DNA sequence: TAAGATTGATTGTTCAATCTTA
DNA sequence: TAAGATTGAACAATCAATCTTA
């Protein structure tokens, strides 16, 4: 169904950045739908993944990872704690800092969610083949790194 | 600065979908920052681009393009109309349908915004080279198409 | 009936400001 | 002073429902 309902791609719809956005929108639409089916909000999933990757970090650090505000993370963490998926423990050295940890139930929920999302990974890899898949990943990472460089330069990081 | 503050990429941080998300996050962070500097919200920019690509379409159609609700588009369109960037005209054949059009000021604002965002396009293209850039775009589009196929199959489009 | 527009209520996020602690 | 947490107000998007028109 390639290009069935797509509008004609002219002008602003040809560059790399547009292609990245388009792919990301598609991926998000898919994963959001899958996650919804198992009653997990996309933002919850993101936080669970982040905590799982770096257990014990503060809410502020998670917020920076996710590019959202600390308040948003606090709100998410509170909800996930209510559902016993996340645990907030006081930091050993800094008393008012809260460490974020996954509970066993949280790890289980994350595992299920990852499995539900994993099918897309396989689908794309099968369609593109292993060679083009790793080529795509490598190019994407180069583009992302370049973009981050551009961002710090733009913010005044360098002349 | 490749990998300076990145966390270790293991497990869920290796696949295509993750690479797509990471790149999209970076691109969005950059463009949002640029747009902000010229007092334009990212969502406003998206709507302007959509209307410019297909002038005269309804708010409902724009909503489908942007993967948001019709109410969200109505709200955005109202704000942009207040700023004289967008014009809502009654559809010639369907009286209660509103056509979305850009005003001259809207076209000017969009042109400026596109220029501000365009620098990233150039930066990536220069870094990757024309060959790898078009390769990346082609792979990205194949991945996006595959994802959309998977989405319709998932929704019950096929067995 | 079907598609688009619109209204009101709810949720989630950001912004702005304050408080605590090392 | 600096970094994290927390509070309340403002904003933006969704959900749910209703209304209009072809």
mmCIF file of C-alpha atoms (C1' of nucleotides) in Angstrom:
data_model
loop_
_atom_site.group_PDB
_atom_site.id
_atom_site.type_symbol
_atom_site.label_atom_id
_atom_site.label_comp_id
_atom_site.label_asym_id
_atom_site.label_seq_id
_atom_site.Cartn_x
_atom_site.Cartn_y
_atom_site.Cartn_z
ATOM 1 C CA UNK A 1 0.000 0.000 0.000
ATOM 2 C CA UNK A 2 3.026 2.193 -0.439
ATOM 3 C CA UNK A 3 1.874 5.674 -1.279
ATOM 4 C CA UNK A 4 -1.852 4.962 -1.358
ATOM 5 C CA UNK A 5 -3.161 7.991 0.468
ATOM 6 C CA UNK A 6 0.030 10.024 0.625
ATOM 7 C CA UNK A 7 -0.026 13.530 -0.666
ATOM 8 C CA UNK A 8 2.419 14.528 -3.346
ATOM 9 C CA UNK A 9 5.845 15.006 -1.840
ATOM 10 C CA UNK A 10 7.132 18.355 -2.962
ATOM 11 C CA UNK A 11 8.956 21.249 -1.405
ATOM 12 C CA UNK A 12 9.344 20.703 2.332
ATOM 13 C CA UNK A 13 8.589 17.004 2.061
ATOM 14 C CA UNK A 14 11.792 15.778 0.559
ATOM 15 C CA UNK A 15 14.589 16.307 3.092
ATOM 16 C CA UNK A 16 16.134 14.069 5.724
ATOM 17 C CA UNK A 17 14.440 15.822 8.611
ATOM 18 C CA UNK A 18 11.039 15.290 7.045
ATOM 19 C CA UNK A 19 11.793 11.621 6.421
ATOM 20 C CA UNK A 20 12.855 11.249 10.054
ATOM 21 C CA UNK A 21 9.651 12.877 11.271
ATOM 22 C CA UNK A 22 7.505 10.764 8.995
ATOM 23 C CA UNK A 23 9.158 7.534 10.141
ATOM 24 C CA UNK A 24 8.943 8.562 13.781
ATOM 25 C CA UNK A 25 5.261 9.429 13.452
ATOM 26 C CA UNK A 26 4.588 6.011 11.940
ATOM 27 C CA UNK A 27 6.565 4.213 14.633
ATOM 28 C CA UNK A 28 4.856 6.179 17.400
ATOM 29 C CA UNK A 29 1.408 5.566 15.942
ATOM 30 C CA UNK A 30 2.113 1.861 15.883
ATOM 31 C CA UNK A 31 3.659 1.532 19.328
ATOM 32 C CA UNK A 32 1.099 3.841 20.957
ATOM 33 C CA UNK A 33 -1.670 1.682 19.581
ATOM 34 C CA UNK A 34 -0.030 -1.497 20.812
ATOM 35 C CA UNK A 35 0.677 -0.041 24.249
ATOM 36 C CA UNK A 36 -2.870 1.246 24.567
ATOM 37 C CA UNK A 37 -4.183 -2.241 23.965
ATOM 38 C CA UNK A 38 -2.426 -3.271 27.155
ATOM 39 C CA UNK A 39 -3.490 -0.175 29.103
ATOM 40 C CA UNK A 40 -0.112 1.491 29.167
ATOM 41 C CA UNK A 41 0.311 5.149 28.241
ATOM 42 C CA UNK A 42 3.256 5.904 25.930
ATOM 43 C CA UNK A 43 4.720 8.303 28.489
ATOM 44 C CA UNK A 44 4.555 5.606 31.153
ATOM 45 C CA UNK A 45 6.376 3.212 28.875
ATOM 46 C CA UNK A 46 9.079 5.785 28.188
ATOM 47 C CA UNK A 47 9.659 6.358 31.878
ATOM 48 C CA UNK A 48 9.772 2.641 32.641
ATOM 49 C CA UNK A 49 12.364 2.142 29.903
ATOM 50 C CA UNK A 50 14.419 5.028 31.237
ATOM 51 C CA UNK A 51 14.350 3.795 34.821
ATOM 52 C CA UNK A 52 15.153 0.264 33.718
ATOM 53 C CA UNK A 53 18.184 1.529 31.811
ATOM 54 C CA UNK A 54 19.508 3.508 34.761
ATOM 55 C CA UNK A 55 17.953 2.373 38.038
ATOM 56 C CA UNK A 56 18.364 4.652 41.011
ATOM 57 C CA UNK A 57 18.632 7.957 39.175
ATOM 58 C CA UNK A 58 16.683 11.017 40.278
ATOM 59 C CA UNK A 59 13.484 12.279 38.703
ATOM 60 C CA UNK A 60 15.385 15.299 37.456
ATOM 61 C CA UNK A 61 17.814 13.087 35.574
ATOM 62 C CA UNK A 62 15.015 11.055 34.046
ATOM 63 C CA UNK A 63 13.401 14.305 32.953
ATOM 64 C CA UNK A 64 16.544 15.329 31.101
ATOM 65 C CA UNK A 65 16.735 11.945 29.392
ATOM 66 C CA UNK A 66 13.151 12.225 28.234
ATOM 67 C CA UNK A 67 13.299 15.889 27.308
ATOM 68 C CA UNK A 68 10.409 16.752 29.576
ATOM 69 C CA UNK A 69 10.083 18.807 32.750
ATOM 70 C CA UNK A 70 10.803 17.385 36.218
ATOM 71 C CA UNK A 71 7.182 18.043 37.137
ATOM 72 C CA UNK A 72 6.004 15.783 34.327
ATOM 73 C CA UNK A 73 8.244 12.987 35.591
ATOM 74 C CA UNK A 74 7.032 13.536 39.143
ATOM 75 C CA UNK A 75 3.463 13.211 37.944
ATOM 76 C CA UNK A 76 4.216 10.056 35.965
ATOM 77 C CA UNK A 77 6.231 8.533 38.794
ATOM 78 C CA UNK A 78 3.412 9.170 41.261
ATOM 79 C CA UNK A 79 0.929 7.381 39.018
ATOM 80 C CA UNK A 80 3.283 4.469 38.420
ATOM 81 C CA UNK A 81 3.977 4.248 42.127
ATOM 82 C CA UNK A 82 0.231 4.044 42.789
ATOM 83 C CA UNK A 83 0.129 1.093 40.422
ATOM 84 C CA UNK A 84 3.143 -0.474 42.181
ATOM 85 C CA UNK A 85 5.226 -0.424 39.028
ATOM 86 C CA UNK A 86 7.751 2.088 40.340
ATOM 87 C CA UNK A 87 9.268 2.662 43.745
ATOM 88 C CA UNK A 88 10.677 5.935 45.078
ATOM 89 C CA UNK A 89 13.436 5.476 47.601
ATOM 90 C CA UNK A 90 15.322 8.223 49.462
ATOM 91 C CA UNK A 91 18.847 8.760 48.199
ATOM 92 C CA UNK A 92 21.422 7.385 50.705
ATOM 93 C CA UNK A 93 23.561 10.537 50.774
ATOM 94 C CA UNK A 94 21.083 13.242 49.747
ATOM 95 C CA UNK A 95 18.033 12.957 51.900
ATOM 96 C CA UNK A 96 15.565 14.975 49.882
ATOM 97 C CA UNK A 97 16.502 13.327 46.572
ATOM 98 C CA UNK A 98 14.291 10.451 45.461
ATOM 99 C CA UNK A 99 15.763 7.462 43.651
ATOM 100 C CA UNK A 100 13.599 5.852 40.986
ATOM 101 C CA UNK A 101 13.460 2.053 40.879
ATOM 102 C CA UNK A 102 11.327 -0.530 39.113
ATOM 103 C CA UNK A 103 9.371 -3.003 41.228
ATOM 104 C CA UNK A 104 9.108 -6.643 40.186
ATOM 105 C CA UNK A 105 5.658 -5.867 38.813
ATOM 106 C CA UNK A 106 7.179 -2.933 36.951
ATOM 107 C CA UNK A 107 9.782 -5.175 35.377
ATOM 108 C CA UNK A 108 7.065 -7.614 34.334
ATOM 109 C CA UNK A 109 4.925 -4.869 32.817
ATOM 110 C CA UNK A 110 7.917 -3.499 30.962
ATOM 111 C CA UNK A 111 8.806 -6.929 29.634
ATOM 112 C CA UNK A 112 5.279 -7.396 28.253
ATOM 113 C CA UNK A 113 5.274 -3.945 26.733
ATOM 114 C CA UNK A 114 8.635 -4.489 25.083
ATOM 115 C CA UNK A 115 7.408 -7.738 23.592
ATOM 116 C CA UNK A 116 4.351 -5.999 22.167
ATOM 117 C CA UNK A 117 6.530 -3.356 20.555
ATOM 118 C CA UNK A 118 9.239 -5.742 19.451
ATOM 119 C CA UNK A 119 7.147 -7.134 16.587
ATOM 120 C CA UNK A 120 7.623 -3.917 14.625
ATOM 121 C CA UNK A 121 11.365 -4.183 15.038
ATOM 122 C CA UNK A 122 11.257 -7.637 13.497
ATOM 123 C CA UNK A 123 8.926 -6.573 10.720
ATOM 124 C CA UNK A 124 11.197 -3.759 9.604
ATOM 125 C CA UNK A 125 14.305 -5.894 9.891
ATOM 126 C CA UNK A 126 12.688 -8.592 7.786
ATOM 127 C CA UNK A 127 11.568 -6.090 5.159
ATOM 128 C CA UNK A 128 14.887 -4.295 4.885
ATOM 129 C CA UNK A 129 17.188 -7.225 5.463
ATOM 130 C CA UNK A 130 19.948 -7.262 8.097
ATOM 131 C CA UNK A 131 22.407 -5.360 5.919
ATOM 132 C CA UNK A 132 20.186 -2.367 5.149
ATOM 133 C CA UNK A 133 18.827 -2.414 8.683
ATOM 134 C CA UNK A 134 22.214 -1.897 10.281
ATOM 135 C CA UNK A 135 23.066 0.615 7.573
ATOM 136 C CA UNK A 136 19.902 2.546 8.464
ATOM 137 C CA UNK A 137 20.700 2.467 12.166
ATOM 138 C CA UNK A 138 24.232 3.708 11.570
ATOM 139 C CA UNK A 139 23.088 6.562 9.324
ATOM 140 C CA UNK A 140 20.348 7.508 11.779
ATOM 141 C CA UNK A 141 22.842 7.692 14.624
ATOM 142 C CA UNK A 142 25.195 9.845 12.585
ATOM 143 C CA UNK A 143 22.312 12.166 11.755
ATOM 144 C CA UNK A 144 21.279 12.318 15.410
ATOM 145 C CA UNK A 145 24.821 13.087 16.555
ATOM 146 C CA UNK A 146 25.172 15.797 13.938
ATOM 147 C CA UNK A 147 21.887 17.291 15.057
ATOM 148 C CA UNK A 148 22.982 17.361 18.678
ATOM 149 C CA UNK A 149 26.217 19.049 17.685
ATOM 150 C CA UNK A 150 24.235 21.615 15.742
ATOM 151 C CA UNK A 151 22.020 22.162 18.769
ATOM 152 C CA UNK A 152 24.875 22.898 21.168
ATOM 153 C CA UNK A 153 26.524 25.145 18.579
ATOM 154 C CA UNK A 154 23.198 26.923 18.156
ATOM 155 C CA UNK A 155 22.825 27.390 21.900
ATOM 156 C CA UNK A 156 26.186 29.105 22.019
ATOM 157 C CA UNK A 157 28.368 26.129 22.850
ATOM 158 C CA UNK A 158 30.936 27.071 20.203
ATOM 159 C CA UNK A 159 31.642 29.877 17.738
ATOM 160 C CA UNK B 1 30.811 14.907 21.123
ATOM 161 C CA UNK B 2 29.543 11.524 20.046
ATOM 162 C CA UNK B 3 28.644 9.521 23.102
ATOM 163 C CA UNK B 4 29.756 12.048 25.695
ATOM 164 C CA UNK B 5 26.770 11.982 27.963
ATOM 165 C CA UNK B 6 24.961 9.041 26.401
ATOM 166 C CA UNK B 7 24.088 6.132 28.602
ATOM 167 C CA UNK B 8 25.339 2.725 27.605
ATOM 168 C CA UNK B 9 23.305 1.425 24.703
ATOM 169 C CA UNK B 10 22.219 -2.085 25.567
ATOM 170 C CA UNK B 11 19.043 -4.082 25.304
ATOM 171 C CA UNK B 12 16.219 -1.873 24.073
ATOM 172 C CA UNK B 13 18.586 0.768 22.761
ATOM 173 C CA UNK B 14 19.896 -0.996 19.718
ATOM 174 C CA UNK B 15 17.088 -1.504 17.246
ATOM 175 C CA UNK B 16 15.832 0.529 14.316
ATOM 176 C CA UNK B 17 12.806 1.873 16.125
ATOM 177 C CA UNK B 18 14.979 3.188 18.911
ATOM 178 C CA UNK B 19 17.340 4.835 16.440
ATOM 179 C CA UNK B 20 14.372 6.448 14.722
ATOM 180 C CA UNK B 21 13.058 7.785 18.018
ATOM 181 C CA UNK B 22 16.443 9.088 19.036
ATOM 182 C CA UNK B 23 16.954 10.898 15.744
ATOM 183 C CA UNK B 24 13.434 12.307 15.810
ATOM 184 C CA UNK B 25 13.916 13.559 19.376
ATOM 185 C CA UNK B 26 17.088 15.327 18.361
ATOM 186 C CA UNK B 27 15.513 16.872 15.272
ATOM 187 C CA UNK B 28 12.482 18.013 17.250
ATOM 188 C CA UNK B 29 14.611 19.500 20.010
ATOM 189 C CA UNK B 30 16.559 21.481 17.440
ATOM 190 C CA UNK B 31 13.616 22.711 15.374
ATOM 191 C CA UNK B 32 11.486 23.469 18.429
ATOM 192 C CA UNK B 33 14.268 25.608 19.805
ATOM 193 C CA UNK B 34 14.687 27.459 16.506
ATOM 194 C CA UNK B 35 10.962 27.973 16.094
ATOM 195 C CA UNK B 36 10.618 29.223 19.655
ATOM 196 C CA UNK B 37 13.216 31.892 18.972
ATOM 197 C CA UNK B 38 10.843 33.307 16.368
ATOM 198 C CA UNK B 39 7.754 32.933 18.557
ATOM 199 C CA UNK B 40 6.220 30.059 16.664
ATOM 200 C CA UNK B 41 4.904 26.988 18.443
ATOM 201 C CA UNK B 42 5.874 23.660 16.831
ATOM 202 C CA UNK B 43 2.220 22.716 16.469
ATOM 203 C CA UNK B 44 1.533 25.973 14.659
ATOM 204 C CA UNK B 45 4.389 25.294 12.302
ATOM 205 C CA UNK B 46 3.088 21.805 11.575
ATOM 206 C CA UNK B 47 -0.343 23.130 10.721
ATOM 207 C CA UNK B 48 1.037 25.876 8.494
ATOM 208 C CA UNK B 49 3.113 23.315 6.581
ATOM 209 C CA UNK B 50 0.084 21.064 6.189
ATOM 210 C CA UNK B 51 -2.161 23.841 4.928
ATOM 211 C CA UNK B 52 0.537 25.084 2.578
ATOM 212 C CA UNK B 53 0.904 21.584 1.109
ATOM 213 C CA UNK B 54 -2.822 21.226 0.505
ATOM 214 C CA UNK B 55 -4.631 24.546 0.618
ATOM 215 C CA UNK B 56 -8.387 24.451 0.932
ATOM 216 C CA UNK B 57 -8.723 21.192 2.829
ATOM 217 C CA UNK B 58 -10.987 20.877 5.840
ATOM 218 C CA UNK B 59 -9.843 20.939 9.449
ATOM 219 C CA UNK B 60 -10.797 17.272 9.726
ATOM 220 C CA UNK B 61 -8.458 16.391 6.873
ATOM 221 C CA UNK B 62 -5.617 18.372 8.391
ATOM 222 C CA UNK B 63 -6.226 16.552 11.677
ATOM 223 C CA UNK B 64 -5.815 13.183 9.969
ATOM 224 C CA UNK B 65 -2.604 14.346 8.334
ATOM 225 C CA UNK B 66 -1.188 15.470 11.647
ATOM 226 C CA UNK B 67 -2.472 12.517 13.652
ATOM 227 C CA UNK B 68 -4.304 14.766 16.066
ATOM 228 C CA UNK B 69 -7.972 15.337 16.851
ATOM 229 C CA UNK B 70 -10.164 17.734 14.838
ATOM 230 C CA UNK B 71 -10.635 19.770 18.011
ATOM 231 C CA UNK B 72 -6.914 20.336 18.294
ATOM 232 C CA UNK B 73 -6.777 21.619 14.722
ATOM 233 C CA UNK B 74 -9.789 23.839 15.340
ATOM 234 C CA UNK B 75 -8.048 25.352 18.332
ATOM 235 C CA UNK B 76 -4.814 25.901 16.424
ATOM 236 C CA UNK B 77 -6.617 27.309 13.414
ATOM 237 C CA UNK B 78 -8.514 29.749 15.609
ATOM 238 C CA UNK B 79 -5.279 31.030 17.131
ATOM 239 C CA UNK B 80 -3.585 31.317 13.755
ATOM 240 C CA UNK B 81 -6.626 33.078 12.371
ATOM 241 C CA UNK B 82 -6.417 35.591 15.210
ATOM 242 C CA UNK B 83 -2.852 36.284 14.162
ATOM 243 C CA UNK B 84 -3.948 36.623 10.513
ATOM 244 C CA UNK B 85 -1.758 33.755 9.400
ATOM 245 C CA UNK B 86 -4.613 31.483 8.434
ATOM 246 C CA UNK B 87 -7.984 32.147 6.851
ATOM 247 C CA UNK B 88 -11.097 29.993 7.214
ATOM 248 C CA UNK B 89 -13.400 30.159 4.220
ATOM 249 C CA UNK B 90 -16.736 28.379 3.779
ATOM 250 C CA UNK B 91 -16.587 25.455 1.368
ATOM 251 C CA UNK B 92 -18.353 26.316 -1.912
ATOM 252 C CA UNK B 93 -20.492 23.164 -2.019
ATOM 253 C CA UNK B 94 -20.716 22.174 1.641
ATOM 254 C CA UNK B 95 -21.809 25.171 3.619
ATOM 255 C CA UNK B 96 -20.801 24.064 7.119
ATOM 256 C CA UNK B 97 -17.345 22.871 6.079
ATOM 257 C CA UNK B 98 -14.501 25.336 6.561
ATOM 258 C CA UNK B 99 -11.647 25.495 4.073
ATOM 259 C CA UNK B 100 -8.216 26.258 5.503
ATOM 260 C CA UNK B 101 -6.026 28.719 3.609
ATOM 261 C CA UNK B 102 -2.798 30.582 4.288
ATOM 262 C CA UNK B 103 -2.857 34.369 4.213
ATOM 263 C CA UNK B 104 0.029 36.302 2.667
ATOM 264 C CA UNK B 105 1.326 36.926 6.178
ATOM 265 C CA UNK B 106 0.984 33.215 6.840
ATOM 266 C CA UNK B 107 3.067 32.394 3.790
ATOM 267 C CA UNK B 108 5.710 34.882 4.902
ATOM 268 C CA UNK B 109 5.829 33.437 8.421
ATOM 269 C CA UNK B 110 6.085 29.931 7.040
ATOM 270 C CA UNK B 111 8.887 30.953 4.710
ATOM 271 C CA UNK B 112 10.890 32.411 7.605
ATOM 272 C CA UNK B 113 10.265 29.363 9.748
ATOM 273 C CA UNK B 114 11.311 27.012 6.978
ATOM 274 C CA UNK B 115 14.530 28.954 6.521
ATOM 275 C CA UNK B 116 15.287 28.695 10.234
ATOM 276 C CA UNK B 117 14.778 24.951 10.158
ATOM 277 C CA UNK B 118 16.503 24.429 6.834
ATOM 278 C CA UNK B 119 19.982 24.924 8.316
ATOM 279 C CA UNK B 120 19.757 21.537 10.013
ATOM 280 C CA UNK B 121 18.907 19.913 6.723
ATOM 281 C CA UNK B 122 22.050 21.362 5.213
ATOM 282 C CA UNK B 123 24.170 20.435 8.206
ATOM 283 C CA UNK B 124 23.166 16.782 8.043
ATOM 284 C CA UNK B 125 23.516 16.634 4.281
ATOM 285 C CA UNK B 126 26.994 18.125 4.516
ATOM 286 C CA UNK B 127 27.993 15.686 7.252
ATOM 287 C CA UNK B 128 26.645 12.581 5.540
ATOM 288 C CA UNK B 129 27.331 13.570 1.975
ATOM 289 C CA UNK B 130 24.701 13.528 -0.794
ATOM 290 C CA UNK B 131 25.017 9.801 -1.394
ATOM 291 C CA UNK B 132 24.422 8.626 2.175
ATOM 292 C CA UNK B 133 21.807 11.318 2.655
ATOM 293 C CA UNK B 134 19.606 10.014 -0.126
ATOM 294 C CA UNK B 135 20.315 6.481 1.015
ATOM 295 C CA UNK B 136 19.113 7.413 4.487
ATOM 296 C CA UNK B 137 15.962 9.030 3.148
ATOM 297 C CA UNK B 138 15.168 6.002 1.001
ATOM 298 C CA UNK B 139 15.668 3.569 3.889
ATOM 299 C CA UNK B 140 13.634 5.766 6.227
ATOM 300 C CA UNK B 141 10.746 5.830 3.790
ATOM 301 C CA UNK B 142 10.843 2.068 3.358
ATOM 302 C CA UNK B 143 10.794 1.676 7.144
ATOM 303 C CA UNK B 144 7.872 4.111 7.438
ATOM 304 C CA UNK B 145 5.897 2.316 4.728
ATOM 305 C CA UNK B 146 6.536 -1.035 6.365
ATOM 306 C CA UNK B 147 5.388 0.384 9.683
ATOM 307 C CA UNK B 148 2.165 1.690 8.177
ATOM 308 C CA UNK B 149 1.525 -1.701 6.609
ATOM 309 C CA UNK B 150 2.087 -3.321 9.974
ATOM 310 C CA UNK B 151 -0.317 -0.840 11.555
ATOM 311 C CA UNK B 152 -3.191 -1.586 9.194
ATOM 312 C CA UNK B 153 -2.540 -5.310 9.514
ATOM 313 C CA UNK B 154 -2.565 -4.885 13.280
ATOM 314 C CA UNK B 155 -5.848 -2.973 13.192
ATOM 315 C CA UNK B 156 -7.449 -5.900 11.385
ATOM 316 C CA UNK B 157 -6.835 -4.868 7.792
ATOM 317 C CA UNK B 158 -5.562 -8.333 6.851
ATOM 318 C CA UNK B 159 -5.080 -11.725 8.410
ATOM 319 C "C1'" DT C 1 -26.595 7.751 7.731
ATOM 320 C "C1'" DA C 2 -22.141 9.757 7.358
ATOM 321 C "C1'" DA C 3 -18.818 13.440 7.801
ATOM 322 C "C1'" DG C 4 -17.469 17.706 9.649
ATOM 323 C "C1'" DA C 5 -17.821 21.229 13.288
ATOM 324 C "C1'" DT C 6 -18.457 22.500 17.960
ATOM 325 C "C1'" DT C 7 -19.047 22.441 23.084
ATOM 326 C "C1'" DG C 8 -17.861 21.023 27.836
ATOM 327 C "C1'" DA C 9 -15.230 18.146 30.968
ATOM 328 C "C1'" DT C 10 -10.955 15.824 31.973
ATOM 329 C "C1'" DT C 11 -6.145 14.827 31.662
ATOM 330 C "C1'" DG C 12 -1.377 15.882 31.014
ATOM 331 C "C1'" DT C 13 2.216 19.161 30.456
ATOM 332 C "C1'" DT C 14 4.599 23.339 30.960
ATOM 333 C "C1'" DC C 15 5.617 27.736 33.285
ATOM 334 C "C1'" DA C 16 6.636 30.278 37.375
ATOM 335 C "C1'" DA C 17 7.721 30.362 41.967
ATOM 336 C "C1'" DT C 18 9.004 28.467 46.441
ATOM 337 C "C1'" DC C 19 11.214 25.251 49.653
ATOM 338 C "C1'" DT C 20 14.829 21.985 51.113
ATOM 339 C "C1'" DT C 21 19.335 20.255 51.391
ATOM 340 C "C1'" DA C 22 24.250 19.560 50.627
ATOM 341 C "C1'" DT D 1 24.974 28.858 45.710
ATOM 342 C "C1'" DA D 2 23.404 25.009 43.169
ATOM 343 C "C1'" DA D 3 20.465 21.073 42.322
ATOM 344 C "C1'" DG D 4 16.380 18.616 43.242
ATOM 345 C "C1'" DA D 5 11.550 18.484 44.773
ATOM 346 C "C1'" DT D 6 7.120 20.523 45.147
ATOM 347 C "C1'" DT D 7 3.131 23.653 44.637
ATOM 348 C "C1'" DG D 8 -0.363 26.199 41.970
ATOM 349 C "C1'" DA D 9 -1.773 28.584 37.685
ATOM 350 C "C1'" DA D 10 -2.098 28.518 32.673
ATOM 351 C "C1'" DC D 11 -2.189 26.066 28.537
ATOM 352 C "C1'" DA D 12 -2.957 22.389 25.158
ATOM 353 C "C1'" DA D 13 -4.730 18.122 23.816
ATOM 354 C "C1'" DT D 14 -7.908 14.399 24.366
ATOM 355 C "C1'" DC D 15 -12.466 12.211 25.247
ATOM 356 C "C1'" DA D 16 -17.355 12.280 24.997
ATOM 357 C "C1'" DA D 17 -21.312 14.144 23.287
ATOM 358 C "C1'" DT D 18 -24.214 17.096 20.409
ATOM 359 C "C1'" DC D 19 -25.480 19.684 16.261
ATOM 360 C "C1'" DT D 20 -25.532 20.616 11.284
ATOM 361 C "C1'" DT D 21 -25.582 19.419 6.620
ATOM 362 C "C1'" DA D 22 -25.333 16.756 2.447
#
